[in-house]
mmCIF file of C-alpha atoms in Angstrom:
data_model
loop_
_atom_site.group_PDB
_atom_site.id
_atom_site.type_symbol
_atom_site.label_atom_id
_atom_site.label_comp_id
_atom_site.label_asym_id
_atom_site.label_seq_id
_atom_site.Cartn_x
_atom_site.Cartn_y
_atom_site.Cartn_z
ATOM 1 C CA MET P 1 57.663 44.893 55.821
ATOM 2 C CA ALA P 2 55.919 46.211 58.928
ATOM 3 C CA ALA P 3 58.833 45.132 61.131
ATOM 4 C CA ALA P 4 61.331 46.996 58.967
ATOM 5 C CA SER P 5 59.243 50.146 59.016
ATOM 6 C CA ALA P 6 58.851 49.933 62.791
ATOM 7 C CA THR P 7 62.620 49.703 63.217
ATOM 8 C CA THR P 8 63.126 52.612 60.851
ATOM 9 C CA ALA P 9 60.464 54.640 62.653
ATOM 10 C CA SER P 10 62.173 53.978 65.990
ATOM 11 C CA ALA P 11 65.559 54.949 64.610
ATOM 12 C CA THR P 12 64.088 58.076 63.068
ATOM 13 C CA ALA P 13 62.376 59.022 66.319
ATOM 14 C CA ALA P 14 65.639 58.600 68.207
ATOM 15 C CA SER P 15 67.633 60.703 65.762
ATOM 16 C CA ALA P 16 64.936 63.386 65.727
ATOM 17 C CA THR P 17 65.389 63.856 69.474
ATOM 18 C CA GLU P 18 69.197 63.608 69.242
ATOM 19 C CA GLY P 19 69.153 60.390 71.232
ATOM 20 C CA PRO P 20 70.884 57.081 70.744
ATOM 21 C CA ARG P 21 69.942 54.781 67.887
ATOM 22 C CA ILE P 22 67.671 52.054 69.255
ATOM 23 C CA VAL P 23 67.451 48.751 67.370
ATOM 24 C CA TRP P 24 64.621 46.215 67.474
ATOM 25 C CA ASN P 25 66.051 42.765 68.196
ATOM 26 C CA GLU P 26 62.997 40.677 67.350
ATOM 27 C CA LYS P 27 64.728 37.332 67.975
ATOM 28 C CA GLN P 28 65.628 38.225 71.571
ATOM 29 C CA ARG P 29 62.419 40.218 72.083
ATOM 30 C CA ARG P 30 64.030 43.443 73.064
ATOM 31 C CA PHE P 31 64.842 46.961 71.956
ATOM 32 C CA GLU P 32 68.478 47.795 72.519
ATOM 33 C CA THR P 33 71.216 50.306 71.878
ATOM 34 C CA GLU P 34 73.513 49.469 68.974
ATOM 35 C CA ASP P 35 76.179 48.286 71.424
ATOM 36 C CA LYS P 36 73.533 46.041 73.093
ATOM 37 C CA GLU P 37 74.454 47.381 76.548
ATOM 38 C CA ALA P 38 71.116 49.047 77.331
ATOM 39 C CA TYR P 39 67.845 47.333 76.525
ATOM 40 C CA ILE P 40 64.174 46.863 77.252
ATOM 41 C CA GLU P 41 62.794 43.302 77.273
ATOM 42 C CA TYR P 42 59.267 42.200 76.450
ATOM 43 C CA VAL P 43 57.073 39.188 75.743
ATOM 44 C CA LEU P 44 54.096 39.067 73.440
ATOM 45 C CA VAL P 45 50.802 37.807 74.862
ATOM 46 C CA ASN P 46 47.233 37.463 73.628
ATOM 47 C CA ASP P 47 48.294 36.090 70.234
ATOM 48 C CA GLY P 48 50.811 38.893 69.734
ATOM 49 C CA LYS P 49 48.288 41.667 70.313
ATOM 50 C CA VAL P 50 49.801 42.784 73.617
ATOM 51 C CA MET P 51 53.416 43.626 74.470
ATOM 52 C CA ASP P 52 54.239 42.974 78.118
ATOM 53 C CA ILE P 53 57.314 45.071 78.922
ATOM 54 C CA LEU P 54 59.171 43.129 81.582
ATOM 55 C CA HIS P 55 62.492 44.824 82.236
ATOM 56 C CA THR P 56 64.535 47.886 81.384
ATOM 57 C CA TYR P 57 68.292 47.825 81.872
ATOM 58 C CA VAL P 58 70.784 50.657 81.511
ATOM 59 C CA PRO P 59 74.391 50.115 82.675
ATOM 60 C CA ARG P 60 75.765 52.539 85.271
ATOM 61 C CA SER P 61 78.005 54.168 82.666
ATOM 62 C CA LYS P 62 74.931 55.257 80.667
ATOM 63 C CA ARG P 63 72.563 56.240 83.455
ATOM 64 C CA GLY P 64 71.290 59.777 83.753
ATOM 65 C CA LEU P 65 71.297 60.307 79.974
ATOM 66 C CA GLY P 66 67.634 59.508 79.324
ATOM 67 C CA MET P 67 68.528 56.129 77.842
ATOM 68 C CA ALA P 68 65.656 54.258 79.513
ATOM 69 C CA SER P 69 63.187 56.781 78.152
ATOM 70 C CA HIS P 70 64.582 56.370 74.610
ATOM 71 C CA LEU P 71 64.185 52.607 74.928
ATOM 72 C CA CYS P 72 60.585 53.032 76.075
ATOM 73 C CA VAL P 73 59.762 55.364 73.199
ATOM 74 C CA ALA P 74 61.125 52.812 70.718
ATOM 75 C CA ALA P 75 59.023 50.030 72.270
ATOM 76 C CA PHE P 76 55.894 52.177 72.473
ATOM 77 C CA ASP P 77 56.365 53.419 68.889
ATOM 78 C CA HIS P 78 56.659 49.834 67.725
ATOM 79 C CA ALA P 79 53.574 48.740 69.656
ATOM 80 C CA LYS P 80 51.604 51.662 68.256
ATOM 81 C CA SER P 81 52.675 50.913 64.665
ATOM 82 C CA GLN P 82 51.604 47.282 65.120
ATOM 83 C CA SER P 83 48.274 48.187 66.802
ATOM 84 C CA MET P 84 49.366 46.497 70.027
ATOM 85 C CA SER P 85 48.588 47.470 73.573
ATOM 86 C CA ILE P 86 51.153 47.413 76.375
ATOM 87 C CA ILE P 87 51.296 45.888 79.826
ATOM 88 C CA PRO P 88 53.853 47.914 81.831
ATOM 89 C CA THR P 89 55.119 45.139 84.123
ATOM 90 C CA CYS P 90 58.511 46.840 84.382
ATOM 91 C CA SER P 91 58.484 49.239 87.329
ATOM 92 C CA TYR P 92 60.444 51.873 85.401
ATOM 93 C CA VAL P 93 57.757 51.924 82.704
ATOM 94 C CA SER P 94 54.799 51.974 85.112
ATOM 95 C CA ASP P 95 56.229 54.206 87.855
ATOM 96 C CA THR P 96 58.465 56.609 85.946
ATOM 97 C CA PHE P 97 58.030 56.630 82.162
ATOM 98 C CA LEU P 98 54.223 56.647 81.940
ATOM 99 C CA PRO P 99 53.666 59.284 84.662
ATOM 100 C CA ARG P 100 56.220 61.529 82.928
ATOM 101 C CA ASN P 101 54.803 60.800 79.459
ATOM 102 C CA PRO P 102 51.010 60.518 79.825
ATOM 103 C CA SER P 103 50.512 60.799 76.062
ATOM 104 C CA TRP P 104 51.451 57.096 75.869
ATOM 105 C CA ASN P 105 48.698 56.028 78.308
ATOM 106 C CA PRO P 106 46.229 55.161 75.504
ATOM 107 C CA LEU P 107 48.492 52.202 74.619
ATOM 108 C CA VAL P 108 48.201 50.687 78.094
ATOM 109 C CA SER P 109 46.160 47.493 77.996
ATOM 110 C CA GLU P 110 42.432 48.079 78.637
ATOM 111 C CA GLU P 111 42.415 45.465 81.429
ATOM 112 C CA LEU P 112 44.936 47.548 83.353
ATOM 113 C CA LYS P 113 43.193 50.881 82.809
ATOM 114 C CA SER P 114 40.184 49.747 84.796
ATOM 115 C CA SER P 115 42.447 49.171 87.823
ATOM 116 C CA MET P 116 44.314 52.507 87.516
#
């Protein structure tokens, strides 16, 4: 039930900001656009308590539209709803998304905060 509500919450968040619908693909461990062309990949660590975001991909045809940010919001919303923390291994997440969206910093894994 929690997974379904997380997906719904992500879809609702996307529609509320007039962005693309982002879908949680649990099997492939990624959040993706409905056409599966843009996505953010992750792995779960620490017994599923931490989401390590590894890679964000947006094809050239969709760049400049805020797609990567929408993908991040879906992943962060999901992590928050599941009481997970995040490791921002992906350089887009650590170098661009988080500095532009500091309200998400509380989700960053405690181990990383001490080195920030």
